[in-house]
Short mmCIF file of C-alpha atoms in Angstrom, two decimals:
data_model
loop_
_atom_site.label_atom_id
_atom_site.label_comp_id
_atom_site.label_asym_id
_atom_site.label_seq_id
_atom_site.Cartn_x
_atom_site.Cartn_y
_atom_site.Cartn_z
CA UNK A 7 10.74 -16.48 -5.22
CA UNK A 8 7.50 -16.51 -3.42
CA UNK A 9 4.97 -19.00 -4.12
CA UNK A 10 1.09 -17.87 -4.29
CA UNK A 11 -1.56 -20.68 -4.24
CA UNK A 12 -4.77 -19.20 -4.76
CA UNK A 13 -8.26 -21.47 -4.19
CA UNK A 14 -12.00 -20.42 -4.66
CA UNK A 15 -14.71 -22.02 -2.48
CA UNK A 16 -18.37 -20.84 -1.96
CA UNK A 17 -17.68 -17.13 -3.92
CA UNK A 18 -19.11 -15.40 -6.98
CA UNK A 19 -15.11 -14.66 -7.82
CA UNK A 20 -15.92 -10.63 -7.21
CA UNK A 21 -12.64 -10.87 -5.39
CA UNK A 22 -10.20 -12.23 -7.71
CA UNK A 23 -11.76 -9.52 -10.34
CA UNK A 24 -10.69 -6.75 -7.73
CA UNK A 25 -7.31 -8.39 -7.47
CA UNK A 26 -6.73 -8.50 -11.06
CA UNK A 27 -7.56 -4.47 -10.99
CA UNK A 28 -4.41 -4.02 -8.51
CA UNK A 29 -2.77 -0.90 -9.31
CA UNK A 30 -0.36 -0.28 -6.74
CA UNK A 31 1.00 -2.93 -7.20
CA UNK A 32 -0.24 -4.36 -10.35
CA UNK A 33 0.00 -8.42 -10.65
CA UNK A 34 2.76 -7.70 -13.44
CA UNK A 35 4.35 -6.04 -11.10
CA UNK A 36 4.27 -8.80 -8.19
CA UNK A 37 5.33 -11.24 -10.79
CA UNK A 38 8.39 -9.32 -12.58
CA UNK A 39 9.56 -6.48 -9.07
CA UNK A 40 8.46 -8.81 -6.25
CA UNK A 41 9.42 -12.23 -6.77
CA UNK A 42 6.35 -13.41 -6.47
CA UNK A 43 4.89 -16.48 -8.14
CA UNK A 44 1.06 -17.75 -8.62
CA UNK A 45 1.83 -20.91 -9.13
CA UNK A 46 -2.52 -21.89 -9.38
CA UNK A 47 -5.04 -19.65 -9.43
CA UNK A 48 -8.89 -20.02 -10.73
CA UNK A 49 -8.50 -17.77 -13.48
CA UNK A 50 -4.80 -17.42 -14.38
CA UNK A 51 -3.68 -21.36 -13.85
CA UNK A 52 -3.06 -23.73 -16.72
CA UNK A 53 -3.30 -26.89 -15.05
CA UNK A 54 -6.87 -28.69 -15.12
CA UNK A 55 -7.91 -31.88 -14.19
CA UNK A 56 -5.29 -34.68 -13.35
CA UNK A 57 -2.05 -32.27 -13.62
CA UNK A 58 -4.30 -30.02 -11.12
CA UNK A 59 -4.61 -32.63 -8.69
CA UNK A 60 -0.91 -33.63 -9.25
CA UNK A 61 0.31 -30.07 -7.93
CA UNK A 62 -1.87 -29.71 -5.25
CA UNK A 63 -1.02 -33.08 -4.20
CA UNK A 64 2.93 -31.79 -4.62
CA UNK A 65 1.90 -29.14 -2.42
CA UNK A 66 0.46 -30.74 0.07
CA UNK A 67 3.51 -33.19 0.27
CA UNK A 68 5.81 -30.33 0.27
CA UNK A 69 7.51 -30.81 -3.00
CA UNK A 70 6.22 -27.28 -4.70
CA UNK A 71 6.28 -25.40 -1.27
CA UNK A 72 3.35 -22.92 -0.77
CA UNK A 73 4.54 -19.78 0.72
CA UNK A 74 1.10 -18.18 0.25
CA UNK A 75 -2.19 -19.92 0.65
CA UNK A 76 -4.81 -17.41 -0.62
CA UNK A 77 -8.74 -18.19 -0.03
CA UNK A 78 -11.32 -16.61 -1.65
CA UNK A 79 -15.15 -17.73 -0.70
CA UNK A 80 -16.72 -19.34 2.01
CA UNK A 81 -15.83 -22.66 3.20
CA UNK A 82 -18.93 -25.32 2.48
CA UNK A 83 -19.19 -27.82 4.79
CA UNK A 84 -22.98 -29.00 3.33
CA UNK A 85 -24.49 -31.85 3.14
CA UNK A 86 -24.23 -33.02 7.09
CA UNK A 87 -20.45 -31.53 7.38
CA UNK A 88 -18.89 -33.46 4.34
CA UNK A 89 -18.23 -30.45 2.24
CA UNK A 90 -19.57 -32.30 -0.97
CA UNK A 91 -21.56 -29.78 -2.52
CA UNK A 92 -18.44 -27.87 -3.06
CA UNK A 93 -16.21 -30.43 -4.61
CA UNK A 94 -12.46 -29.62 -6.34
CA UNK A 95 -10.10 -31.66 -7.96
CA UNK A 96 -11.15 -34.95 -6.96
CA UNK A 97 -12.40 -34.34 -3.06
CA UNK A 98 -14.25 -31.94 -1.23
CA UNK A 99 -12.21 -28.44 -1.49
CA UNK A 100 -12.60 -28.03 2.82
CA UNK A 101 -10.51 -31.06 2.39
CA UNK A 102 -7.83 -29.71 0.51
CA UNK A 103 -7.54 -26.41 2.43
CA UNK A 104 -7.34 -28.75 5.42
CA UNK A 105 -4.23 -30.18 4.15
CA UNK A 106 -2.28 -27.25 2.42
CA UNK A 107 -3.07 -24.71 5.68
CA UNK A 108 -1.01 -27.32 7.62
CA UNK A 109 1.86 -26.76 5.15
CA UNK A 110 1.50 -23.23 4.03
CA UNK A 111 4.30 -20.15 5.37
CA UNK A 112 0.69 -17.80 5.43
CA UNK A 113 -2.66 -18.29 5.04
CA UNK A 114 -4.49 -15.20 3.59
CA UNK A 115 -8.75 -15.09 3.00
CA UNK A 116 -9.82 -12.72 1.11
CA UNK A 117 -13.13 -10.94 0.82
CA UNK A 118 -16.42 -10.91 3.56
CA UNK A 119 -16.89 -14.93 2.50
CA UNK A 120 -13.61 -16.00 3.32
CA UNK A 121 -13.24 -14.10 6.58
CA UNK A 122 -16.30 -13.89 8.07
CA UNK A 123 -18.71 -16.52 6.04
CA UNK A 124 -20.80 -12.79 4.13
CA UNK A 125 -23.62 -13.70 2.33
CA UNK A 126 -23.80 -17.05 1.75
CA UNK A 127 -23.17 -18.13 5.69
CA UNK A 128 -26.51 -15.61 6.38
CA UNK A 129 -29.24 -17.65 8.23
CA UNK A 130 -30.44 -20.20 7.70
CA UNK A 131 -27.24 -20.97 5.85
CA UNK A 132 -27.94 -24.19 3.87
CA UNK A 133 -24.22 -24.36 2.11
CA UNK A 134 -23.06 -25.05 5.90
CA UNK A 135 -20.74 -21.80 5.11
CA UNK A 136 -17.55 -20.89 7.58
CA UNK A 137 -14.83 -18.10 6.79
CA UNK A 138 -11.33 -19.60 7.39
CA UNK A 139 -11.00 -18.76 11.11
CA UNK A 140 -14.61 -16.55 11.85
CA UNK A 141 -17.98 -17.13 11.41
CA UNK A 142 -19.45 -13.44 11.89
CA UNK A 143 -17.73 -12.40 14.70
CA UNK A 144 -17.65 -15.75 16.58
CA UNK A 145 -13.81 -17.45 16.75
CA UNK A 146 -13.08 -20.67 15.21
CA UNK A 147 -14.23 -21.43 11.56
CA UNK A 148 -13.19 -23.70 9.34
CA UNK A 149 -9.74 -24.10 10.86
CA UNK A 150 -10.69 -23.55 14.30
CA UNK A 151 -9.58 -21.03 17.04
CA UNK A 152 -6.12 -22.00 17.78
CA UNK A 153 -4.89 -22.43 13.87
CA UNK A 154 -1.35 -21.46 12.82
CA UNK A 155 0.19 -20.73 9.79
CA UNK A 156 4.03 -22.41 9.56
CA UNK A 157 4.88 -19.25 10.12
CA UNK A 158 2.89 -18.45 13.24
CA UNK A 159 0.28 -16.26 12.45
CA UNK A 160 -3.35 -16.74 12.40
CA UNK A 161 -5.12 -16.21 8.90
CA UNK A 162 -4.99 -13.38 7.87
CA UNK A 163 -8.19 -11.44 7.02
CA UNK A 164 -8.26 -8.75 3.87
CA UNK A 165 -12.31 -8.19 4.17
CA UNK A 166 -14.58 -6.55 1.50
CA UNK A 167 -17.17 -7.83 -0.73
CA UNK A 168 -14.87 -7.28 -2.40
CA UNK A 169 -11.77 -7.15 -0.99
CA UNK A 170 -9.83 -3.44 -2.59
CA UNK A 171 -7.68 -4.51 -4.73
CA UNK A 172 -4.40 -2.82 -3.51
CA UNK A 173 -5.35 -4.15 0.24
CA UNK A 174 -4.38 -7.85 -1.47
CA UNK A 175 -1.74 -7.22 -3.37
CA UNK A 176 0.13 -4.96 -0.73
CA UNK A 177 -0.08 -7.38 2.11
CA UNK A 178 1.22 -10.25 -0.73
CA UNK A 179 4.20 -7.57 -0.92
CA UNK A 180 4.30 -7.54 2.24
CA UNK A 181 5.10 -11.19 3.25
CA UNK A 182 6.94 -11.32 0.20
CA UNK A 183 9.72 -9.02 1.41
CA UNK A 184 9.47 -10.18 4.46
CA UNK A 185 8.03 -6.97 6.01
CA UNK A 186 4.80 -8.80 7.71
CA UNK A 187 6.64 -8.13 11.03
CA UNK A 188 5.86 -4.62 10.67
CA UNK A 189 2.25 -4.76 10.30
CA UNK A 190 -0.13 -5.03 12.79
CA UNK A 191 -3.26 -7.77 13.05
CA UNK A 192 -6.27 -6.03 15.17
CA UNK A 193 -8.76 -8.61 17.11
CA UNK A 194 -10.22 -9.61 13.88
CA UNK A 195 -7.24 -10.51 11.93
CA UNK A 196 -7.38 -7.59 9.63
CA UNK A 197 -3.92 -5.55 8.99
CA UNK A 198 -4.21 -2.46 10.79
CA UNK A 199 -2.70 -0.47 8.32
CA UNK A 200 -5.80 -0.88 6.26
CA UNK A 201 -8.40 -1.13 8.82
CA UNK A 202 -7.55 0.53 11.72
CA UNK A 203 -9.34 4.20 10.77
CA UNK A 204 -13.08 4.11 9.45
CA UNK A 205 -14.46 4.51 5.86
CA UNK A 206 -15.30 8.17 7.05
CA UNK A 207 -11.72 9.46 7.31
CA UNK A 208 -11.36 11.08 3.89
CA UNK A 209 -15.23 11.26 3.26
CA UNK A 210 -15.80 14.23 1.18
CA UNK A 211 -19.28 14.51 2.97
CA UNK A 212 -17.51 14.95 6.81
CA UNK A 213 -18.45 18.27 6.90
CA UNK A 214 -22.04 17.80 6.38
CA UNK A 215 -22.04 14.36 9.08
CA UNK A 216 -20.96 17.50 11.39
CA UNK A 217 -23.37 19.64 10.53
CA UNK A 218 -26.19 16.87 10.67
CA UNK A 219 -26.99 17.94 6.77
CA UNK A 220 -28.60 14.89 5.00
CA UNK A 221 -28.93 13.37 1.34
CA UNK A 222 -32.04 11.68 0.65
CA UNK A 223 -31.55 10.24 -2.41
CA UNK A 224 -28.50 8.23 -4.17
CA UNK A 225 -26.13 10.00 -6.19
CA UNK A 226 -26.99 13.89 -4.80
CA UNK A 227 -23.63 15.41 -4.39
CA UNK A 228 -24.29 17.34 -1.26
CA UNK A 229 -25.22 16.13 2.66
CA UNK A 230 -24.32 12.97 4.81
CA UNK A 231 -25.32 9.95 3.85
CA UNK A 232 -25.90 8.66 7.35
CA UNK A 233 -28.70 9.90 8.45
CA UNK A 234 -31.68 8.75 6.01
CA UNK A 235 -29.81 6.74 3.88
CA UNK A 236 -28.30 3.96 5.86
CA UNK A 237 -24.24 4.80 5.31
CA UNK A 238 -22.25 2.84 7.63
CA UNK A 239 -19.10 5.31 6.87
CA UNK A 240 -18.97 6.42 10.68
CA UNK A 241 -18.82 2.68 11.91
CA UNK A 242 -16.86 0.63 9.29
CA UNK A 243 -13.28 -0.11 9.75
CA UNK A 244 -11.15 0.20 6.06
CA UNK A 245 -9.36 2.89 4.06
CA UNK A 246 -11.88 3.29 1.11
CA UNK A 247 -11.78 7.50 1.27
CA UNK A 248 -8.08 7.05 1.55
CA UNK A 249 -6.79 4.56 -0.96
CA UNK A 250 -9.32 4.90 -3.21
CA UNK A 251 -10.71 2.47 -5.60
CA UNK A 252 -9.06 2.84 -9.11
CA UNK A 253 -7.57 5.62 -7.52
CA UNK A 254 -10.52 7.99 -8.48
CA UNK A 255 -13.14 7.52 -6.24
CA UNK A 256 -15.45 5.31 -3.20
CA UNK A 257 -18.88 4.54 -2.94
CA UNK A 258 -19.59 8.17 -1.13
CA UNK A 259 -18.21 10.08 -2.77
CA UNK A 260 -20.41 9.34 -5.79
CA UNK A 261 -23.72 9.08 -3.60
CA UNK A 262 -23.50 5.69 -2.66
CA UNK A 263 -23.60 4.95 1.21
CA UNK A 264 -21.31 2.45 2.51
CA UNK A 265 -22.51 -0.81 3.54
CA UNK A 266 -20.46 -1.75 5.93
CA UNK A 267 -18.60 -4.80 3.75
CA UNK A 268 -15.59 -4.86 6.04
CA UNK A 269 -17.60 -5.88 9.11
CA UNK A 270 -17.99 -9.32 10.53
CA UNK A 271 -21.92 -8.46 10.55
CA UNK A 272 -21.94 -7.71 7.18
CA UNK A 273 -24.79 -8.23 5.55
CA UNK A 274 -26.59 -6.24 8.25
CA UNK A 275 -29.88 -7.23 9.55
CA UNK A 276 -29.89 -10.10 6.99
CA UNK A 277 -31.04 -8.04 4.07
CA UNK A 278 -34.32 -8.06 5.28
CA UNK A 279 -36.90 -5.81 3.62
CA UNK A 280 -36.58 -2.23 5.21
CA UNK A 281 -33.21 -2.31 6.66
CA UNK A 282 -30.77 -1.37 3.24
CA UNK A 283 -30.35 1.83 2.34
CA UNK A 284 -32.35 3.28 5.15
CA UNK A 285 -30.92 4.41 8.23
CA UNK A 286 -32.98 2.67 11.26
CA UNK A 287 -34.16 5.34 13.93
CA UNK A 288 -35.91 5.59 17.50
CA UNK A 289 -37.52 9.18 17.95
CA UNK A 290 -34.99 10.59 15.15
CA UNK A 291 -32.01 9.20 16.63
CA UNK A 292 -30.16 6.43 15.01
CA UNK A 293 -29.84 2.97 16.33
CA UNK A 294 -26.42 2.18 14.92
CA UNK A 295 -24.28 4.98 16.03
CA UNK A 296 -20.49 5.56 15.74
CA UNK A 297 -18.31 4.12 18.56
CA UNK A 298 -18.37 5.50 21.76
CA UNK A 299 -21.37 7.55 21.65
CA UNK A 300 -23.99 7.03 23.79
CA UNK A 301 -27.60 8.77 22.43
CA UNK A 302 -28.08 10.91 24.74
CA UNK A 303 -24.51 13.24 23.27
CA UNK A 304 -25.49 12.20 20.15
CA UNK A 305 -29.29 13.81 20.63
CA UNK A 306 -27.78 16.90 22.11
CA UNK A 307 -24.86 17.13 19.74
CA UNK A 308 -27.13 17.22 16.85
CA UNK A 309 -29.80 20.07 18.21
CA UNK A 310 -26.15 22.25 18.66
CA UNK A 311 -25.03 20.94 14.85
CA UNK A 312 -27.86 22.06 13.30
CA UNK A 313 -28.54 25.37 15.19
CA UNK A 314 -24.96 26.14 13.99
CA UNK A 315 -25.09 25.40 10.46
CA UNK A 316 -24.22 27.30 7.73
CA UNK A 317 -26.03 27.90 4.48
CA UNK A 318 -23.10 26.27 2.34
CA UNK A 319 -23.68 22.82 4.35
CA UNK A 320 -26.55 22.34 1.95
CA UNK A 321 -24.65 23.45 -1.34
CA UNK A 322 -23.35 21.16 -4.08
CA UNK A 323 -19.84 20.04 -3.11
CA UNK A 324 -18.69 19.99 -6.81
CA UNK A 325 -18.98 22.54 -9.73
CA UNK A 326 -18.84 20.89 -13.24
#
């Protein structure tokens, strides 16, 4: 039996929606195939009030041992680095995750707020907001650089705002059947295995990123989304085009560009007025480009794209 303790700081809970969407596996199926057993969490725990406090105090003392600490939402530090405005069973909840990261086999944040701080740690950040061991892409956090889990390991980072659903419950698998070993943490704590290739592998709109073909509006089904639109496809790390959300679909392949939720930047340019949905430019050529292209390939890469497209590049990708 593996037990799952799962806490909310600063988060609007998008997160533990997406986790109870998992399909592959579903919770029932962690529960009743996997051992695995969520012994609190926000939405699915019984306990309240003085029995709450009683089993996280258990916890913390080691008498219900936590095999998984899960995090969801940022960690609030306001007013003046006391954490009160974000208080939990009795005591400021940095407190508590203090205490139970110390005892905990893995420690596990889930979503942009947890990792990296997202939204709410977005200047001038009045909450005081951390993620667990990040703050953007700065080292350190909440429970600074050198943190280990009992079982050695950093946190682990599932980003996402939210988080895909089936990227939390596979890793919980994961440590679960003590198959961790096998998966690979890149320099941001993430698991490889789900953020190693970028939202564009699988895009149904690749073809017309090659062929420098552009949408201009939300929801067309034909051209790239990158070029006028502001898609971050081409620069994201995650698997959203390849396990896909409710296994149906992603944000571009409905007309939606990506925004880049995996990032530590994310939100980009601090949502300010201008810079969503709109792909930033100098002389036509995009300032955020894909890795390791300079603009000078990209600027002659694009004249030779478009002088070699063909007249399907602009069709509709779908019949009905």
């Amino acid at each position: 039996m593996t037990n799952v303790l799962w806490l909310q700081g600063g988060a609007c809970s998008g997160n533990t929606i997406s986790f109870l969407n998992a399909e592959e596996p579903t919770i029932v199926d962690l529960v009743t195939d996997f051992g695995i057993k969520i012994i609190w969490h926000p939405s699915l725990g019984l306990e309240l009030g003085d029995s709450l406090q009683q089993l996280l105090d258990d916890c913390v003392k080691g008498k219900v041992p936590v095999d998984i600490l899960v995090f969801e939402g940022t960690v609030v530090n306001a007013p003046n680095g006391t954490g009160e405005w974000n208080r939990f069973a009795g005591r400021p909840m940095k407190d508590w995750l203090a205490d139970l990261s110390k005892v905990a086999g893995f420690v596990v944040a889930v979503g942009d707020c947890a990792t990296y701080g997202g939204i709410p740690a977005m200047s001038p950040n009045p909450s005081e907001s951390l993620g667990l061991q990040f703050l953007k892409r700065k080292e350190g956090g909440a429970l600074g650089i050198k943190y280990r889990s009992q079982a050695g390991l950093p946190v682990i980072n599932i980003p996402g705002c939210p988080a895909h659903p089936d990227w939390i419950s596979q890793i919980l698998v994961a440590v679960a059947t003590g198959r961790l070993g096998d998966i690979t943490l890149d320099k941001f704590h993430r698991p490889e295995t789900f953020f190693k290739s970028f939202t564009q592998t699988g895009c149904t709109r690749s073809m017309h990123f090659n062929y420098k073909s552009s949408t201009h509006e939300f929801g067309q089904r034909n051209g790239c989304l990158f070029y006028d639109v502001g898609c971050r496809g081409p620069m994201t790390h995650s698997s959203c085009n390849r396990i896909l959300w409710n296994r149906v679909s992603s944000k571009t392949r409905v007309g939606m560009p990506c925004l880049g939720c995996t990032e530590p930047e994310f939100p980009f340019y601090d949502l300010k007025p201008g810079t969503v949905f709109k792909t930033r430019t100098v002389m036509g050529v995009p300032k955020d480009l894909p890795p390791q292209i300079n603009k000078k390939d990209y600027a002659i890469m694009t004249v030779m794209a478009k002088n070699s497209s063909p007249d399907w590049a602009d069709d509709d990708m779908f019949t009905v």
